[in-house]
Amino acid sequence: MLTDIHALTPYFRNGLLFFPEKTIHALIEVGLDWQVGHRAIRGLSLDDLSSLDQLGQAIDTLLNQVDSTNPFFQALTSDDAYFMLTGKPLG
């Protein structure tokens, strides 16, 4: 069964950054603190630098453990995800 990468990609709404539950569960499995994960599901302010840093570290860990065909890899390395996580366009 194919997974829609958009269902795994972080998104902005009402000025907050949200992470889908499936993505957070995968990040918790590689070491993300569950409290940070819970906040990310409910929406993070871009001022929450500590949580964003922890998410970034967990994302790096996850990306190092999966190959480029994995839906999480595709979702978290997309142009949109990069922009949302860094505030900068890719390239």
PDB file of N, CA and C in Angstrom:
ATOM      1  N   MET A   1       0.832  -1.174   0.000  1.00  0.00           N
ATOM      2  CA  MET A   1       0.000   0.000   0.000  1.00  0.00           C
ATOM      3  C   MET A   1       0.881   1.242   0.000  1.00  0.00           C
ATOM      4  N   LEU A   2       0.614   2.161  -0.884  1.00  0.00           N
ATOM      5  CA  LEU A   2       1.379   3.389  -0.976  1.00  0.00           C
ATOM      6  C   LEU A   2       0.902   4.389   0.067  1.00  0.00           C
ATOM      7  N   THR A   3       1.831   5.139   0.614  1.00  0.00           N
ATOM      8  CA  THR A   3       1.505   6.176   1.582  1.00  0.00           C
ATOM      9  C   THR A   3       1.614   7.522   0.897  1.00  0.00           C
ATOM     10  N   ASP A   4       0.591   8.344   1.064  1.00  0.00           N
ATOM     11  CA  ASP A   4       0.612   9.700   0.529  1.00  0.00           C
ATOM     12  C   ASP A   4       1.598  10.519   1.361  1.00  0.00           C
ATOM     13  N   ILE A   5       2.669  11.012   0.728  1.00  0.00           N
ATOM     14  CA  ILE A   5       3.680  11.738   1.506  1.00  0.00           C
ATOM     15  C   ILE A   5       3.120  13.020   2.104  1.00  0.00           C
ATOM     16  N   HIS A   6       2.073  13.568   1.510  1.00  0.00           N
ATOM     17  CA  HIS A   6       1.487  14.786   2.073  1.00  0.00           C
ATOM     18  C   HIS A   6       0.856  14.515   3.435  1.00  0.00           C
ATOM     19  N   ALA A   7       0.440  13.279   3.675  1.00  0.00           N
ATOM     20  CA  ALA A   7      -0.122  12.907   4.978  1.00  0.00           C
ATOM     21  C   ALA A   7       0.962  12.786   6.045  1.00  0.00           C
ATOM     22  N   LEU A   8       2.227  12.808   5.640  1.00  0.00           N
ATOM     23  CA  LEU A   8       3.350  12.687   6.570  1.00  0.00           C
ATOM     24  C   LEU A   8       4.138  13.986   6.709  1.00  0.00           C
ATOM     25  N   THR A   9       3.854  14.964   5.865  1.00  0.00           N
ATOM     26  CA  THR A   9       4.618  16.203   5.793  1.00  0.00           C
ATOM     27  C   THR A   9       4.124  17.225   6.816  1.00  0.00           C
ATOM     28  N   PRO A  10       5.035  17.894   7.525  1.00  0.00           N
ATOM     29  CA  PRO A  10       4.624  18.981   8.420  1.00  0.00           C
ATOM     30  C   PRO A  10       3.915  20.077   7.620  1.00  0.00           C
ATOM     31  N   TYR A  11       3.085  20.846   8.306  1.00  0.00           N
ATOM     32  CA  TYR A  11       2.341  21.912   7.628  1.00  0.00           C
ATOM     33  C   TYR A  11       2.104  23.076   8.583  1.00  0.00           C
ATOM     34  N   PHE A  12       1.873  24.267   7.993  1.00  0.00           N
ATOM     35  CA  PHE A  12       1.547  25.466   8.757  1.00  0.00           C
ATOM     36  C   PHE A  12       0.050  25.693   8.747  1.00  0.00           C
ATOM     37  N   ARG A  13      -0.465  26.120   9.891  1.00  0.00           N
ATOM     38  CA  ARG A  13      -1.850  26.560   9.979  1.00  0.00           C
ATOM     39  C   ARG A  13      -1.936  27.557  11.135  1.00  0.00           C
ATOM     40  N   ASN A  14      -2.550  28.689  10.866  1.00  0.00           N
ATOM     41  CA  ASN A  14      -2.750  29.717  11.898  1.00  0.00           C
ATOM     42  C   ASN A  14      -1.449  30.098  12.603  1.00  0.00           C
ATOM     43  N   GLY A  15      -0.371  30.171  11.850  1.00  0.00           N
ATOM     44  CA  GLY A  15       0.911  30.590  12.397  1.00  0.00           C
ATOM     45  C   GLY A  15       1.654  29.542  13.203  1.00  0.00           C
ATOM     46  N   LEU A  16       1.166  28.313  13.210  1.00  0.00           N
ATOM     47  CA  LEU A  16       1.823  27.240  13.954  1.00  0.00           C
ATOM     48  C   LEU A  16       2.273  26.140  13.009  1.00  0.00           C
ATOM     49  N   LEU A  17       3.330  25.459  13.396  1.00  0.00           N
ATOM     50  CA  LEU A  17       3.852  24.333  12.632  1.00  0.00           C
ATOM     51  C   LEU A  17       3.318  23.040  13.244  1.00  0.00           C
ATOM     52  N   PHE A  18       2.623  22.262  12.434  1.00  0.00           N
ATOM     53  CA  PHE A  18       2.026  21.001  12.877  1.00  0.00           C
ATOM     54  C   PHE A  18       2.739  19.826  12.220  1.00  0.00           C
ATOM     55  N   PHE A  19       2.869  18.745  12.973  1.00  0.00           N
ATOM     56  CA  PHE A  19       3.402  17.494  12.446  1.00  0.00           C
ATOM     57  C   PHE A  19       2.307  16.438  12.531  1.00  0.00           C
ATOM     58  N   PRO A  20       2.132  15.658  11.469  1.00  0.00           N
ATOM     59  CA  PRO A  20       1.154  14.565  11.513  1.00  0.00           C
ATOM     60  C   PRO A  20       1.550  13.511  12.553  1.00  0.00           C
ATOM     61  N   GLU A  21       0.538  12.858  13.123  1.00  0.00           N
ATOM     62  CA  GLU A  21       0.790  11.852  14.160  1.00  0.00           C
ATOM     63  C   GLU A  21       1.709  10.736  13.692  1.00  0.00           C
ATOM     64  N   LYS A  22       1.514  10.242  12.478  1.00  0.00           N
ATOM     65  CA  LYS A  22       2.362   9.142  11.984  1.00  0.00           C
ATOM     66  C   LYS A  22       3.827   9.555  11.954  1.00  0.00           C
ATOM     67  N   THR A  23       4.076  10.788  11.549  1.00  0.00           N
ATOM     68  CA  THR A  23       5.451  11.280  11.488  1.00  0.00           C
ATOM     69  C   THR A  23       6.030  11.392  12.890  1.00  0.00           C
ATOM     70  N   ILE A  24       5.252  11.923  13.813  1.00  0.00           N
ATOM     71  CA  ILE A  24       5.723  12.050  15.192  1.00  0.00           C
ATOM     72  C   ILE A  24       5.993  10.685  15.808  1.00  0.00           C
ATOM     73  N   HIS A  25       5.140   9.718  15.553  1.00  0.00           N
ATOM     74  CA  HIS A  25       5.381   8.369  16.097  1.00  0.00           C
ATOM     75  C   HIS A  25       6.709   7.810  15.583  1.00  0.00           C
ATOM     76  N   ALA A  26       7.008   8.035  14.308  1.00  0.00           N
ATOM     77  CA  ALA A  26       8.288   7.574  13.749  1.00  0.00           C
ATOM     78  C   ALA A  26       9.453   8.315  14.402  1.00  0.00           C
ATOM     79  N   LEU A  27       9.281   9.606  14.672  1.00  0.00           N
ATOM     80  CA  LEU A  27      10.350  10.390  15.297  1.00  0.00           C
ATOM     81  C   LEU A  27      10.548   9.987  16.761  1.00  0.00           C
ATOM     82  N   ILE A  28       9.476   9.661  17.453  1.00  0.00           N
ATOM     83  CA  ILE A  28       9.597   9.183  18.837  1.00  0.00           C
ATOM     84  C   ILE A  28      10.357   7.857  18.865  1.00  0.00           C
ATOM     85  N   GLU A  29      10.126   7.012  17.874  1.00  0.00           N
ATOM     86  CA  GLU A  29      10.832   5.724  17.811  1.00  0.00           C
ATOM     87  C   GLU A  29      12.336   5.892  17.661  1.00  0.00           C
ATOM     88  N   VAL A  30      12.784   7.040  17.117  1.00  0.00           N
ATOM     89  CA  VAL A  30      14.228   7.269  16.969  1.00  0.00           C
ATOM     90  C   VAL A  30      14.767   8.219  18.039  1.00  0.00           C
ATOM     91  N   GLY A  31      13.961   8.480  19.076  1.00  0.00           N
ATOM     92  CA  GLY A  31      14.492   9.216  20.214  1.00  0.00           C
ATOM     93  C   GLY A  31      13.874  10.558  20.542  1.00  0.00           C
ATOM     94  N   LEU A  32      12.921  11.041  19.768  1.00  0.00           N
ATOM     95  CA  LEU A  32      12.284  12.315  20.098  1.00  0.00           C
ATOM     96  C   LEU A  32      11.526  12.178  21.413  1.00  0.00           C
ATOM     97  N   ASP A  33      11.674  13.155  22.284  1.00  0.00           N
ATOM     98  CA  ASP A  33      10.922  13.180  23.533  1.00  0.00           C
ATOM     99  C   ASP A  33       9.428  13.221  23.222  1.00  0.00           C
ATOM    100  N   TRP A  34       8.652  12.373  23.886  1.00  0.00           N
ATOM    101  CA  TRP A  34       7.222  12.276  23.571  1.00  0.00           C
ATOM    102  C   TRP A  34       6.488  13.575  23.856  1.00  0.00           C
ATOM    103  N   GLN A  35       6.963  14.363  24.836  1.00  0.00           N
ATOM    104  CA  GLN A  35       6.304  15.635  25.138  1.00  0.00           C
ATOM    105  C   GLN A  35       6.491  16.624  23.995  1.00  0.00           C
ATOM    106  N   VAL A  36       7.666  16.642  23.406  1.00  0.00           N
ATOM    107  CA  VAL A  36       7.909  17.495  22.237  1.00  0.00           C
ATOM    108  C   VAL A  36       7.035  17.021  21.084  1.00  0.00           C
ATOM    109  N   GLY A  37       6.963  15.721  20.913  1.00  0.00           N
ATOM    110  CA  GLY A  37       6.115  15.166  19.864  1.00  0.00           C
ATOM    111  C   GLY A  37       4.659  15.551  20.042  1.00  0.00           C
ATOM    112  N   HIS A  38       4.176  15.483  21.259  1.00  0.00           N
ATOM    113  CA  HIS A  38       2.783  15.839  21.540  1.00  0.00           C
ATOM    114  C   HIS A  38       2.534  17.312  21.208  1.00  0.00           C
ATOM    115  N   ARG A  39       3.478  18.177  21.584  1.00  0.00           N
ATOM    116  CA  ARG A  39       3.333  19.607  21.255  1.00  0.00           C
ATOM    117  C   ARG A  39       3.349  19.819  19.749  1.00  0.00           C
ATOM    118  N   ALA A  40       4.167  19.057  19.039  1.00  0.00           N
ATOM    119  CA  ALA A  40       4.259  19.206  17.582  1.00  0.00           C
ATOM    120  C   ALA A  40       2.968  18.764  16.893  1.00  0.00           C
ATOM    121  N   ILE A  41       2.290  17.793  17.454  1.00  0.00           N
ATOM    122  CA  ILE A  41       1.002  17.371  16.898  1.00  0.00           C
ATOM    123  C   ILE A  41      -0.033  18.477  17.096  1.00  0.00           C
ATOM    124  N   ARG A  42       0.018  19.159  18.247  1.00  0.00           N
ATOM    125  CA  ARG A  42      -0.941  20.231  18.551  1.00  0.00           C
ATOM    126  C   ARG A  42      -0.564  21.555  17.902  1.00  0.00           C
ATOM    127  N   GLY A  43       0.681  21.680  17.447  1.00  0.00           N
ATOM    128  CA  GLY A  43       1.136  22.899  16.778  1.00  0.00           C
ATOM    129  C   GLY A  43       2.191  23.621  17.589  1.00  0.00           C
ATOM    130  N   LEU A  44       3.305  23.918  16.933  1.00  0.00           N
ATOM    131  CA  LEU A  44       4.428  24.592  17.581  1.00  0.00           C
ATOM    132  C   LEU A  44       4.573  26.012  17.062  1.00  0.00           C
ATOM    133  N   SER A  45       4.877  26.907  17.976  1.00  0.00           N
ATOM    134  CA  SER A  45       5.252  28.258  17.590  1.00  0.00           C
ATOM    135  C   SER A  45       6.671  28.205  17.033  1.00  0.00           C
ATOM    136  N   LEU A  46       6.948  29.043  16.071  1.00  0.00           N
ATOM    137  CA  LEU A  46       8.305  29.085  15.518  1.00  0.00           C
ATOM    138  C   LEU A  46       9.300  29.671  16.512  1.00  0.00           C
ATOM    139  N   ASP A  47       8.801  30.214  17.621  1.00  0.00           N
ATOM    140  CA  ASP A  47       9.671  30.713  18.685  1.00  0.00           C
ATOM    141  C   ASP A  47      10.126  29.599  19.625  1.00  0.00           C
ATOM    142  N   ASP A  48       9.541  28.426  19.507  1.00  0.00           N
ATOM    143  CA  ASP A  48       9.887  27.296  20.370  1.00  0.00           C
ATOM    144  C   ASP A  48      11.136  26.614  19.813  1.00  0.00           C
ATOM    145  N   LEU A  49      12.245  27.320  19.933  1.00  0.00           N
ATOM    146  CA  LEU A  49      13.493  26.863  19.312  1.00  0.00           C
ATOM    147  C   LEU A  49      13.995  25.541  19.883  1.00  0.00           C
ATOM    148  N   SER A  50      13.787  25.318  21.165  1.00  0.00           N
ATOM    149  CA  SER A  50      14.239  24.065  21.772  1.00  0.00           C
ATOM    150  C   SER A  50      13.518  22.867  21.154  1.00  0.00           C
ATOM    151  N   SER A  51      12.198  22.967  21.033  1.00  0.00           N
ATOM    152  CA  SER A  51      11.432  21.868  20.431  1.00  0.00           C
ATOM    153  C   SER A  51      11.793  21.689  18.966  1.00  0.00           C
ATOM    154  N   LEU A  52      11.953  22.794  18.250  1.00  0.00           N
ATOM    155  CA  LEU A  52      12.310  22.704  16.831  1.00  0.00           C
ATOM    156  C   LEU A  52      13.681  22.063  16.657  1.00  0.00           C
ATOM    157  N   ASP A  53      14.610  22.386  17.561  1.00  0.00           N
ATOM    158  CA  ASP A  53      15.943  21.776  17.500  1.00  0.00           C
ATOM    159  C   ASP A  53      15.859  20.271  17.759  1.00  0.00           C
ATOM    160  N   GLN A  54      15.070  19.874  18.750  1.00  0.00           N
ATOM    161  CA  GLN A  54      14.913  18.447  19.039  1.00  0.00           C
ATOM    162  C   GLN A  54      14.251  17.718  17.874  1.00  0.00           C
ATOM    163  N   LEU A  55      13.262  18.358  17.261  1.00  0.00           N
ATOM    164  CA  LEU A  55      12.624  17.762  16.082  1.00  0.00           C
ATOM    165  C   LEU A  55      13.631  17.607  14.954  1.00  0.00           C
ATOM    166  N   GLY A  56      14.451  18.631  14.736  1.00  0.00           N
ATOM    167  CA  GLY A  56      15.462  18.571  13.684  1.00  0.00           C
ATOM    168  C   GLY A  56      16.448  17.436  13.903  1.00  0.00           C
ATOM    169  N   GLN A  57      16.865  17.240  15.158  1.00  0.00           N
ATOM    170  CA  GLN A  57      17.787  16.149  15.465  1.00  0.00           C
ATOM    171  C   GLN A  57      17.135  14.790  15.221  1.00  0.00           C
ATOM    172  N   ALA A  58      15.871  14.658  15.621  1.00  0.00           N
ATOM    173  CA  ALA A  58      15.165  13.392  15.407  1.00  0.00           C
ATOM    174  C   ALA A  58      14.951  13.137  13.915  1.00  0.00           C
ATOM    175  N   ILE A  59      14.658  14.193  13.174  1.00  0.00           N
ATOM    176  CA  ILE A  59      14.487  14.047  11.721  1.00  0.00           C
ATOM    177  C   ILE A  59      15.786  13.573  11.093  1.00  0.00           C
ATOM    178  N   ASP A  60      16.913  14.183  11.485  1.00  0.00           N
ATOM    179  CA  ASP A  60      18.213  13.750  10.957  1.00  0.00           C
ATOM    180  C   ASP A  60      18.462  12.275  11.260  1.00  0.00           C
ATOM    181  N   THR A  61      18.154  11.857  12.479  1.00  0.00           N
ATOM    182  CA  THR A  61      18.340  10.453  12.862  1.00  0.00           C
ATOM    183  C   THR A  61      17.476   9.539  12.008  1.00  0.00           C
ATOM    184  N   LEU A  62      16.200   9.900  11.859  1.00  0.00           N
ATOM    185  CA  LEU A  62      15.291   9.081  11.055  1.00  0.00           C
ATOM    186  C   LEU A  62      15.764   8.999   9.611  1.00  0.00           C
ATOM    187  N   LEU A  63      16.161  10.130   9.041  1.00  0.00           N
ATOM    188  CA  LEU A  63      16.590  10.143   7.640  1.00  0.00           C
ATOM    189  C   LEU A  63      17.842   9.302   7.424  1.00  0.00           C
ATOM    190  N   ASN A  64      18.691   9.211   8.443  1.00  0.00           N
ATOM    191  CA  ASN A  64      19.888   8.375   8.338  1.00  0.00           C
ATOM    192  C   ASN A  64      19.581   6.885   8.456  1.00  0.00           C
ATOM    193  N   GLN A  65      18.374   6.553   8.913  1.00  0.00           N
ATOM    194  CA  GLN A  65      18.006   5.149   9.103  1.00  0.00           C
ATOM    195  C   GLN A  65      17.121   4.586   7.995  1.00  0.00           C
ATOM    196  N   VAL A  66      16.612   5.440   7.125  1.00  0.00           N
ATOM    197  CA  VAL A  66      15.718   4.974   6.058  1.00  0.00           C
ATOM    198  C   VAL A  66      16.328   5.315   4.702  1.00  0.00           C
ATOM    199  N   ASP A  67      15.892   4.604   3.666  1.00  0.00           N
ATOM    200  CA  ASP A  67      16.411   4.915   2.332  1.00  0.00           C
ATOM    201  C   ASP A  67      15.506   5.934   1.641  1.00  0.00           C
ATOM    202  N   SER A  68      15.955   6.407   0.512  1.00  0.00           N
ATOM    203  CA  SER A  68      15.275   7.506  -0.181  1.00  0.00           C
ATOM    204  C   SER A  68      13.913   7.129  -0.750  1.00  0.00           C
ATOM    205  N   THR A  69      13.580   5.848  -0.769  1.00  0.00           N
ATOM    206  CA  THR A  69      12.257   5.443  -1.251  1.00  0.00           C
ATOM    207  C   THR A  69      11.228   5.381  -0.121  1.00  0.00           C
ATOM    208  N   ASN A  70      11.681   5.521   1.109  1.00  0.00           N
ATOM    209  CA  ASN A  70      10.788   5.488   2.261  1.00  0.00           C
ATOM    210  C   ASN A  70       9.896   6.734   2.253  1.00  0.00           C
ATOM    211  N   PRO A  71       8.594   6.578   2.499  1.00  0.00           N
ATOM    212  CA  PRO A  71       7.690   7.738   2.495  1.00  0.00           C
ATOM    213  C   PRO A  71       8.087   8.829   3.490  1.00  0.00           C
ATOM    214  N   PHE A  72       8.636   8.455   4.648  1.00  0.00           N
ATOM    215  CA  PHE A  72       9.077   9.474   5.603  1.00  0.00           C
ATOM    216  C   PHE A  72      10.241  10.279   5.032  1.00  0.00           C
ATOM    217  N   PHE A  73      11.163   9.610   4.354  1.00  0.00           N
ATOM    218  CA  PHE A  73      12.283  10.311   3.728  1.00  0.00           C
ATOM    219  C   PHE A  73      11.752  11.303   2.702  1.00  0.00           C
ATOM    220  N   GLN A  74      10.851  10.849   1.860  1.00  0.00           N
ATOM    221  CA  GLN A  74      10.298  11.711   0.817  1.00  0.00           C
ATOM    222  C   GLN A  74       9.539  12.893   1.410  1.00  0.00           C
ATOM    223  N   ALA A  75       8.765  12.652   2.459  1.00  0.00           N
ATOM    224  CA  ALA A  75       7.977  13.726   3.072  1.00  0.00           C
ATOM    225  C   ALA A  75       8.857  14.751   3.770  1.00  0.00           C
ATOM    226  N   LEU A  76       9.889  14.288   4.475  1.00  0.00           N
ATOM    227  CA  LEU A  76      10.707  15.189   5.282  1.00  0.00           C
ATOM    228  C   LEU A  76      11.834  15.850   4.507  1.00  0.00           C
ATOM    229  N   THR A  77      12.055  15.430   3.262  1.00  0.00           N
ATOM    230  CA  THR A  77      13.074  16.082   2.434  1.00  0.00           C
ATOM    231  C   THR A  77      12.458  16.845   1.272  1.00  0.00           C
ATOM    232  N   SER A  78      11.144  16.980   1.267  1.00  0.00           N
ATOM    233  CA  SER A  78      10.487  17.726   0.192  1.00  0.00           C
ATOM    234  C   SER A  78      10.824  19.212   0.304  1.00  0.00           C
ATOM    235  N   ASP A  79      10.676  19.934  -0.786  1.00  0.00           N
ATOM    236  CA  ASP A  79      10.918  21.378  -0.784  1.00  0.00           C
ATOM    237  C   ASP A  79      10.054  22.076   0.261  1.00  0.00           C
ATOM    238  N   ASP A  80       8.779  21.685   0.345  1.00  0.00           N
ATOM    239  CA  ASP A  80       7.861  22.306   1.302  1.00  0.00           C
ATOM    240  C   ASP A  80       8.300  22.063   2.742  1.00  0.00           C
ATOM    241  N   ALA A  81       8.675  20.831   3.048  1.00  0.00           N
ATOM    242  CA  ALA A  81       9.102  20.512   4.411  1.00  0.00           C
ATOM    243  C   ALA A  81      10.376  21.276   4.762  1.00  0.00           C
ATOM    244  N   TYR A  82      11.308  21.357   3.836  1.00  0.00           N
ATOM    245  CA  TYR A  82      12.551  22.087   4.088  1.00  0.00           C
ATOM    246  C   TYR A  82      12.249  23.546   4.416  1.00  0.00           C
ATOM    247  N   PHE A  83      11.369  24.159   3.638  1.00  0.00           N
ATOM    248  CA  PHE A  83      11.016  25.555   3.868  1.00  0.00           C
ATOM    249  C   PHE A  83      10.347  25.727   5.236  1.00  0.00           C
ATOM    250  N   MET A  84       9.446  24.825   5.585  1.00  0.00           N
ATOM    251  CA  MET A  84       8.750  24.941   6.867  1.00  0.00           C
ATOM    252  C   MET A  84       9.692  24.775   8.052  1.00  0.00           C
ATOM    253  N   LEU A  85      10.675  23.918   7.910  1.00  0.00           N
ATOM    254  CA  LEU A  85      11.583  23.649   9.022  1.00  0.00           C
ATOM    255  C   LEU A  85      12.719  24.652   9.132  1.00  0.00           C
ATOM    256  N   THR A  86      13.064  25.303   8.024  1.00  0.00           N
ATOM    257  CA  THR A  86      14.193  26.230   8.048  1.00  0.00           C
ATOM    258  C   THR A  86      13.811  27.672   7.765  1.00  0.00           C
ATOM    259  N   GLY A  87      12.659  27.880   7.137  1.00  0.00           N
ATOM    260  CA  GLY A  87      12.259  29.226   6.735  1.00  0.00           C
ATOM    261  C   GLY A  87      12.977  29.703   5.492  1.00  0.00           C
ATOM    262  N   LYS A  88      13.709  28.815   4.836  1.00  0.00           N
ATOM    263  CA  LYS A  88      14.478  29.169   3.640  1.00  0.00           C
ATOM    264  C   LYS A  88      14.084  28.253   2.488  1.00  0.00           C
ATOM    265  N   PRO A  89      14.046  28.797   1.271  1.00  0.00           N
ATOM    266  CA  PRO A  89      13.765  27.926   0.120  1.00  0.00           C
ATOM    267  C   PRO A  89      14.932  26.977  -0.137  1.00  0.00           C
ATOM    268  N   LEU A  90      14.623  25.797  -0.644  1.00  0.00           N
ATOM    269  CA  LEU A  90      15.650  24.812  -0.965  1.00  0.00           C
ATOM    270  C   LEU A  90      16.450  25.289  -2.163  1.00  0.00           C
ATOM    271  N   GLY A  91      17.757  25.144  -2.080  1.00  0.00           N
ATOM    272  CA  GLY A  91      18.619  25.484  -3.205  1.00  0.00           C
ATOM    273  C   GLY A  91      18.907  26.894  -3.235  1.00  0.00           C
TER     274      GLY A  91
END
